[in-house]
């Protein structure tokens, strides 16, 4: 109720809406960069990865929302995460792809697998050992070995986020709370956009519409599983809202752009391609609006975000696949064998 009360009290000023929108968007981007750098330095995901990312995201969100450093806004976030922990703990993932390879990737990463330095060679034995170790502590069943190829050769951004949560809480199902970060962010961004353009609407109406926008059926269909395809939707919502809210605000617009690029590139290649096409259209729009500096800066920030992701969170699979199999898209394209999906 404190969470709802804060939204009603500060809805018009959008103080807490902006704080929470930025926080839930920055959290996955920071966690991905943090884990990528850790792997690059030869480390592993530890139980401290999620708390550290949480603190960094909250401090960064406070700065972007131009609020003083305080803990007033953190209590509702903790309450929401507590509720999500309970829901995810009791609602188990029984999806096909979840069992085939997504859960295997989460388990391996949370148990210490470094995908940069321990890729390909010994991956079968490594993942099998960690899955067997995990199955003794949770409900997961026997591992499907046919899914191991996707664990190693596919982008694993969402699995990485779930693994940081699992490493902290010690339960693979609780890791699914990472699925809620971007939809929650899109809810608050939508709420701010509605506040901007429909100020005479009641708070109740704007919150209801924002909820409908942020949590359509496709989100509810996958958010309690380890499927990752739903991630594209909140990325698109946030990108559109960023144009509505920050068309002339270089800092916030570019922070959102960099975060979305890192997340999309880390989660799935086609998401990165779709998001890139969307931002090409956005840059054309800004160009015709004569925001030439914004266009130039956005292009530089976008390219920089791609390079940062390439050498951190997506070093595996794209660089490791290229080194070992002469194709970043192995095993779908190139290399010794093509696998038909």
Coordinates of C-alpha atoms in Angstrom, one line a residue:
X1 CA 0.0 0.0 0.0
X2 CA 2.9 2.3 0.6
X3 CA 4.0 1.7 -3.0
X4 CA 0.5 2.6 -4.3
X5 CA 0.2 5.6 -2.0
X6 CA 3.6 7.0 -3.2
X7 CA 2.4 6.6 -6.8
X8 CA -0.8 8.6 -6.1
X9 CA 0.9 11.3 -4.1
X10 CA 3.7 11.9 -6.6
X11 CA 2.1 11.0 -9.8
X12 CA 1.8 14.5 -11.2
X13 CA 5.4 15.4 -10.4
X14 CA 6.5 11.9 -11.6
X15 CA 9.3 12.0 -9.0
X16 CA 9.0 8.4 -7.9
X17 CA 7.7 7.2 -11.3
X18 CA 10.9 8.4 -12.9
X19 CA 13.0 6.9 -10.1
X20 CA 11.4 3.5 -10.4
X21 CA 11.4 3.6 -14.2
X22 CA 15.1 4.3 -14.3
X23 CA 15.9 1.8 -11.6
X24 CA 14.2 -1.2 -13.1
X25 CA 15.7 -0.3 -16.5
X26 CA 19.2 0.3 -15.2
X27 CA 19.3 -2.8 -13.0
X28 CA 19.5 -5.4 -15.8
X29 CA 21.9 -3.3 -17.8
X30 CA 24.2 -2.8 -14.9
X31 CA 24.0 -6.5 -13.9
X32 CA 24.9 -7.6 -17.4
X33 CA 27.9 -5.2 -17.6
X34 CA 29.0 -6.3 -14.1
X35 CA 28.9 -10.0 -14.9
X36 CA 30.6 -9.5 -18.2
X37 CA 33.5 -7.6 -16.7
X38 CA 33.7 -10.2 -13.9
X39 CA 34.0 -13.0 -16.5
X40 CA 36.5 -11.1 -18.5
X41 CA 38.7 -10.8 -15.3
X42 CA 38.4 -14.6 -14.8
X43 CA 35.8 -14.4 -12.1
X44 CA 32.3 -15.9 -11.6
X45 CA 28.8 -14.9 -10.5
X46 CA 28.7 -14.6 -6.7
X47 CA 25.9 -14.0 -4.2
X48 CA 27.1 -10.4 -4.0
X49 CA 26.5 -9.7 -7.7
X50 CA 22.8 -8.9 -7.4
X51 CA 23.1 -6.7 -4.3
X52 CA 25.9 -4.7 -5.8
X53 CA 24.0 -4.2 -9.0
X54 CA 20.9 -3.2 -7.0
X55 CA 22.8 -0.5 -5.1
X56 CA 24.5 0.9 -8.2
X57 CA 21.2 1.0 -10.1
X58 CA 19.4 2.7 -7.2
X59 CA 22.1 5.4 -6.8
X60 CA 22.2 5.9 -10.6
X61 CA 18.4 6.2 -10.8
X62 CA 18.4 8.8 -8.0
X63 CA 20.9 10.9 -9.9
X64 CA 18.9 10.6 -13.2
X65 CA 15.7 11.5 -11.4
X66 CA 17.5 14.4 -9.7
X67 CA 16.6 13.3 -6.2
X68 CA 18.9 13.5 -3.2
X69 CA 20.7 10.4 -2.0
X70 CA 18.3 8.8 0.4
X71 CA 16.5 5.5 1.2
X72 CA 12.9 6.8 1.0
X73 CA 12.2 5.2 -2.3
X74 CA 13.9 1.9 -1.7
X75 CA 11.2 0.5 0.7
X76 CA 8.5 0.0 -1.9
X77 CA 11.1 -1.6 -4.2
X78 CA 12.0 -4.1 -1.5
X79 CA 8.3 -4.8 -0.9
X80 CA 7.7 -5.5 -4.5
X81 CA 10.7 -7.8 -4.8
X82 CA 9.5 -9.7 -1.7
X83 CA 6.1 -10.3 -3.3
X84 CA 7.7 -11.4 -6.5
X85 CA 10.0 -13.7 -4.7
X86 CA 7.0 -15.5 -3.1
X87 CA 5.1 -15.7 -6.5
X88 CA 8.1 -17.0 -8.4
X89 CA 9.0 -19.5 -5.7
X90 CA 5.6 -21.1 -5.8
X91 CA 4.9 -20.8 -9.5
X92 CA 7.4 -23.3 -11.1
X93 CA 8.5 -23.2 -14.7
X94 CA 7.5 -26.3 -16.6
X95 CA 7.9 -24.9 -20.1
X96 CA 9.6 -26.9 -22.9
X97 CA 12.5 -24.6 -23.7
X98 CA 12.8 -23.7 -20.0
X99 CA 13.8 -27.3 -19.3
X100 CA 15.6 -27.8 -22.5
X101 CA 18.3 -25.2 -22.1
X102 CA 17.3 -22.0 -20.3
X103 CA 17.3 -23.5 -16.8
X104 CA 20.6 -25.3 -17.6
X105 CA 22.2 -22.0 -18.4
X106 CA 20.9 -20.3 -15.3
X107 CA 22.1 -23.2 -13.2
X108 CA 25.6 -23.3 -14.7
X109 CA 26.1 -19.6 -14.5
X110 CA 24.9 -19.3 -10.9
X111 CA 27.1 -22.3 -9.9
X112 CA 30.3 -20.6 -11.2
X113 CA 30.6 -21.3 -14.9
X114 CA 32.6 -18.7 -16.7
X115 CA 31.4 -18.6 -20.3
X116 CA 34.4 -16.7 -21.6
X117 CA 37.2 -18.9 -20.4
X118 CA 35.3 -22.2 -20.0
X119 CA 33.5 -22.3 -23.3
X120 CA 33.1 -25.2 -25.6
X121 CA 35.9 -27.4 -24.2
X122 CA 34.4 -29.5 -21.4
X123 CA 31.1 -27.6 -21.5
X124 CA 29.1 -30.9 -21.6
X125 CA 30.7 -32.2 -18.4
X126 CA 30.7 -28.8 -16.7
X127 CA 27.0 -28.1 -17.2
X128 CA 26.0 -31.7 -16.5
X129 CA 27.9 -31.6 -13.2
X130 CA 26.4 -28.3 -12.1
X131 CA 22.9 -29.4 -13.2
X132 CA 23.2 -32.6 -11.1
X133 CA 24.4 -30.5 -8.2
X134 CA 21.5 -28.2 -8.5
X135 CA 18.9 -31.1 -8.9
X136 CA 19.8 -32.3 -5.4
X137 CA 18.7 -28.9 -4.0
X138 CA 15.6 -28.1 -6.1
X139 CA 12.7 -29.7 -8.0
X140 CA 14.5 -29.8 -11.4
X141 CA 14.5 -33.1 -13.1
X142 CA 17.2 -34.9 -15.2
X143 CA 19.0 -32.8 -17.7
X144 CA 18.2 -32.9 -21.4
X145 CA 21.7 -33.1 -22.9
X146 CA 20.4 -32.0 -26.3
X147 CA 20.0 -28.5 -24.9
X148 CA 23.7 -28.0 -23.9
X149 CA 24.6 -26.7 -27.4
X150 CA 22.2 -23.8 -26.9
X151 CA 23.6 -23.0 -23.5
X152 CA 27.0 -22.4 -24.8
X153 CA 26.4 -21.0 -28.3
X154 CA 23.4 -18.7 -27.7
X155 CA 23.3 -15.3 -26.1
X156 CA 22.5 -15.7 -22.4
X157 CA 21.6 -12.2 -21.2
X158 CA 18.3 -13.1 -19.5
X159 CA 19.8 -16.3 -18.1
X160 CA 22.6 -14.2 -16.6
X161 CA 20.1 -11.9 -14.9
X162 CA 18.3 -14.9 -13.4
X163 CA 21.6 -16.5 -12.4
X164 CA 22.6 -13.4 -10.3
X165 CA 19.2 -13.6 -8.5
X166 CA 19.5 -17.3 -8.0
X167 CA 23.1 -17.0 -6.7
X168 CA 21.8 -14.6 -4.0
X169 CA 18.6 -16.4 -3.0
X170 CA 19.7 -19.9 -3.6
X171 CA 16.7 -21.0 -5.6
X172 CA 16.4 -21.3 -9.4
X173 CA 12.6 -20.4 -9.4
X174 CA 13.2 -17.2 -7.5
X175 CA 15.6 -16.2 -10.3
X176 CA 12.5 -15.5 -12.4
X177 CA 12.0 -12.2 -10.6
X178 CA 14.5 -10.8 -13.1
X179 CA 11.8 -11.2 -15.7
X180 CA 9.8 -8.4 -14.1
X181 CA 12.5 -5.7 -14.2
X182 CA 11.8 -4.4 -17.7
X183 CA 8.0 -4.8 -17.6
X184 CA 8.0 -2.8 -14.3
X185 CA 10.2 -0.2 -15.9
X186 CA 7.9 0.1 -18.9
X187 CA 4.9 0.5 -16.5
X188 CA 6.5 3.6 -14.9
X189 CA 7.7 5.0 -18.2
X190 CA 4.1 4.6 -19.6
X191 CA 2.7 6.3 -16.5
X192 CA 5.0 9.3 -17.0
X193 CA 4.1 9.5 -20.7
X194 CA 0.4 9.4 -19.9
X195 CA 1.0 12.1 -17.2
X196 CA 2.7 14.3 -19.8
X197 CA 0.0 14.1 -22.5
X198 CA -3.2 13.5 -20.5
X199 CA -2.8 15.5 -17.3
X200 CA -6.6 15.9 -16.7
X201 CA -7.1 12.1 -16.5
X202 CA -7.5 10.7 -13.1
X203 CA -4.6 8.9 -11.5
X204 CA -6.6 5.7 -11.3
X205 CA -7.3 5.8 -15.0
X206 CA -3.6 6.5 -16.0
X207 CA -2.3 3.8 -13.7
X208 CA -4.8 1.3 -15.1
X209 CA -3.8 2.1 -18.7
X210 CA -0.1 2.0 -17.9
X211 CA -0.6 -1.4 -16.3
X212 CA -2.4 -2.7 -19.4
X213 CA 0.3 -1.3 -21.7
X214 CA 3.2 -2.8 -19.6
X215 CA 1.6 -6.2 -18.8
X216 CA -0.3 -7.5 -21.9
X217 CA -1.0 -11.2 -22.3
X218 CA 2.4 -12.0 -23.9
X219 CA 4.1 -10.8 -20.7
X220 CA 1.9 -12.9 -18.4
X221 CA 2.3 -15.9 -20.7
X222 CA 6.1 -16.0 -20.2
X223 CA 7.1 -13.9 -17.2
X224 CA 6.8 -16.9 -14.8
X225 CA 8.9 -19.1 -17.1
X226 CA 12.5 -18.9 -18.3
X227 CA 11.4 -18.0 -21.8
X228 CA 13.1 -14.8 -23.1
X229 CA 11.1 -13.7 -26.1
X230 CA 8.8 -11.4 -24.1
X231 CA 11.8 -9.1 -23.4
X232 CA 11.4 -7.4 -26.8
X233 CA 8.0 -5.9 -25.9
X234 CA 9.1 -3.8 -22.8
X235 CA 12.2 -2.7 -24.7
X236 CA 10.0 -1.2 -27.5
X237 CA 7.6 0.4 -25.0
X238 CA 10.5 2.0 -23.1
X239 CA 12.1 3.2 -26.4
X240 CA 8.9 4.9 -27.5
X241 CA 8.4 6.5 -24.1
X242 CA 12.0 7.8 -24.1
X243 CA 11.2 9.8 -27.3
X244 CA 8.0 11.2 -25.7
X245 CA 9.6 12.1 -22.4
X246 CA 13.2 13.0 -23.3
X247 CA 13.3 14.2 -26.9
X248 CA 15.4 17.2 -25.8
X249 CA 17.1 15.7 -22.8
X250 CA 20.4 14.3 -24.1
X251 CA 21.6 12.6 -20.9
X252 CA 18.4 10.6 -20.1
X253 CA 17.7 9.8 -23.7
X254 CA 21.2 8.4 -24.2
X255 CA 21.3 6.5 -20.9
X256 CA 18.1 4.8 -21.9
X257 CA 19.5 4.1 -25.4
X258 CA 22.7 2.6 -24.1
X259 CA 20.8 0.4 -21.5
X260 CA 18.4 -0.9 -24.0
X261 CA 21.1 -1.7 -26.6
X262 CA 23.2 -3.6 -24.0
X263 CA 20.1 -5.6 -22.8
X264 CA 18.8 -6.4 -26.3
X265 CA 22.2 -7.4 -27.6
X266 CA 22.8 -9.6 -24.5
X267 CA 19.4 -11.4 -24.6
X268 CA 18.9 -12.3 -28.2
X269 CA 20.4 -11.2 -31.6
X270 CA 17.0 -10.7 -33.3
X271 CA 15.9 -8.4 -30.4
X272 CA 19.0 -6.3 -31.0
X273 CA 18.2 -6.1 -34.8
X274 CA 14.5 -5.1 -34.2
X275 CA 15.5 -2.5 -31.6
X276 CA 18.2 -1.2 -34.0
X277 CA 15.6 -0.8 -36.7
X278 CA 13.3 1.0 -34.3
X279 CA 16.0 3.4 -33.2
X280 CA 16.9 4.1 -36.9
X281 CA 13.4 5.3 -37.3
X282 CA 13.6 7.4 -34.1
X283 CA 16.9 9.0 -35.3
X284 CA 15.2 9.9 -38.6
X285 CA 12.4 11.5 -36.6
X286 CA 14.8 13.5 -34.5
X287 CA 16.7 14.5 -37.6
X288 CA 13.6 16.0 -39.2
X289 CA 12.8 17.7 -35.9
X290 CA 16.3 19.4 -36.3
X291 CA 17.8 17.7 -33.2
X292 CA 21.1 17.2 -35.0
X293 CA 23.3 17.1 -31.9
X294 CA 20.9 14.5 -30.4
X295 CA 21.1 12.3 -33.5
X296 CA 24.9 12.5 -33.6
X297 CA 25.3 11.8 -29.9
X298 CA 22.8 9.0 -30.0
X299 CA 24.6 7.3 -32.8
X300 CA 27.9 7.5 -30.9
X301 CA 26.3 6.2 -27.7
X302 CA 24.6 3.3 -29.5
X303 CA 27.8 2.2 -31.2
X304 CA 29.7 2.5 -27.9
X305 CA 27.1 0.4 -26.1
X306 CA 27.4 -2.3 -28.8
X307 CA 31.2 -2.4 -28.3
X308 CA 30.9 -2.6 -24.5
X309 CA 28.4 -5.4 -24.7
X310 CA 30.5 -7.3 -27.3
X311 CA 33.5 -7.4 -25.1
X312 CA 31.6 -8.1 -21.8
X313 CA 28.2 -9.7 -21.7
X314 CA 28.2 -11.2 -25.2
X315 CA 31.8 -12.1 -25.6
X316 CA 30.3 -15.5 -25.4
X317 CA 28.8 -16.5 -27.8
X318 CA 29.7 -14.1 -30.6
X319 CA 33.5 -13.8 -30.1
X320 CA 34.0 -17.3 -28.8
X321 CA 32.0 -18.8 -31.6
X322 CA 34.1 -16.8 -34.2
X323 CA 37.3 -18.0 -32.6
X324 CA 36.4 -21.7 -32.4
X325 CA 34.0 -22.1 -35.3
X326 CA 34.7 -19.2 -37.6
X327 CA 31.1 -17.9 -37.3
X328 CA 29.5 -15.7 -34.6
X329 CA 26.2 -17.4 -35.4
X330 CA 27.3 -21.0 -35.0
X331 CA 25.7 -23.6 -34.9
X332 CA 22.8 -22.0 -36.9
X333 CA 25.2 -20.7 -39.6
X334 CA 28.8 -21.5 -40.4
X335 CA 31.2 -23.7 -38.6
X336 CA 31.4 -27.4 -39.0
X337 CA 27.7 -28.1 -38.8
X338 CA 24.4 -26.3 -39.1
X339 CA 21.6 -27.2 -36.8
X340 CA 18.1 -26.9 -38.1
X341 CA 15.7 -25.5 -35.5

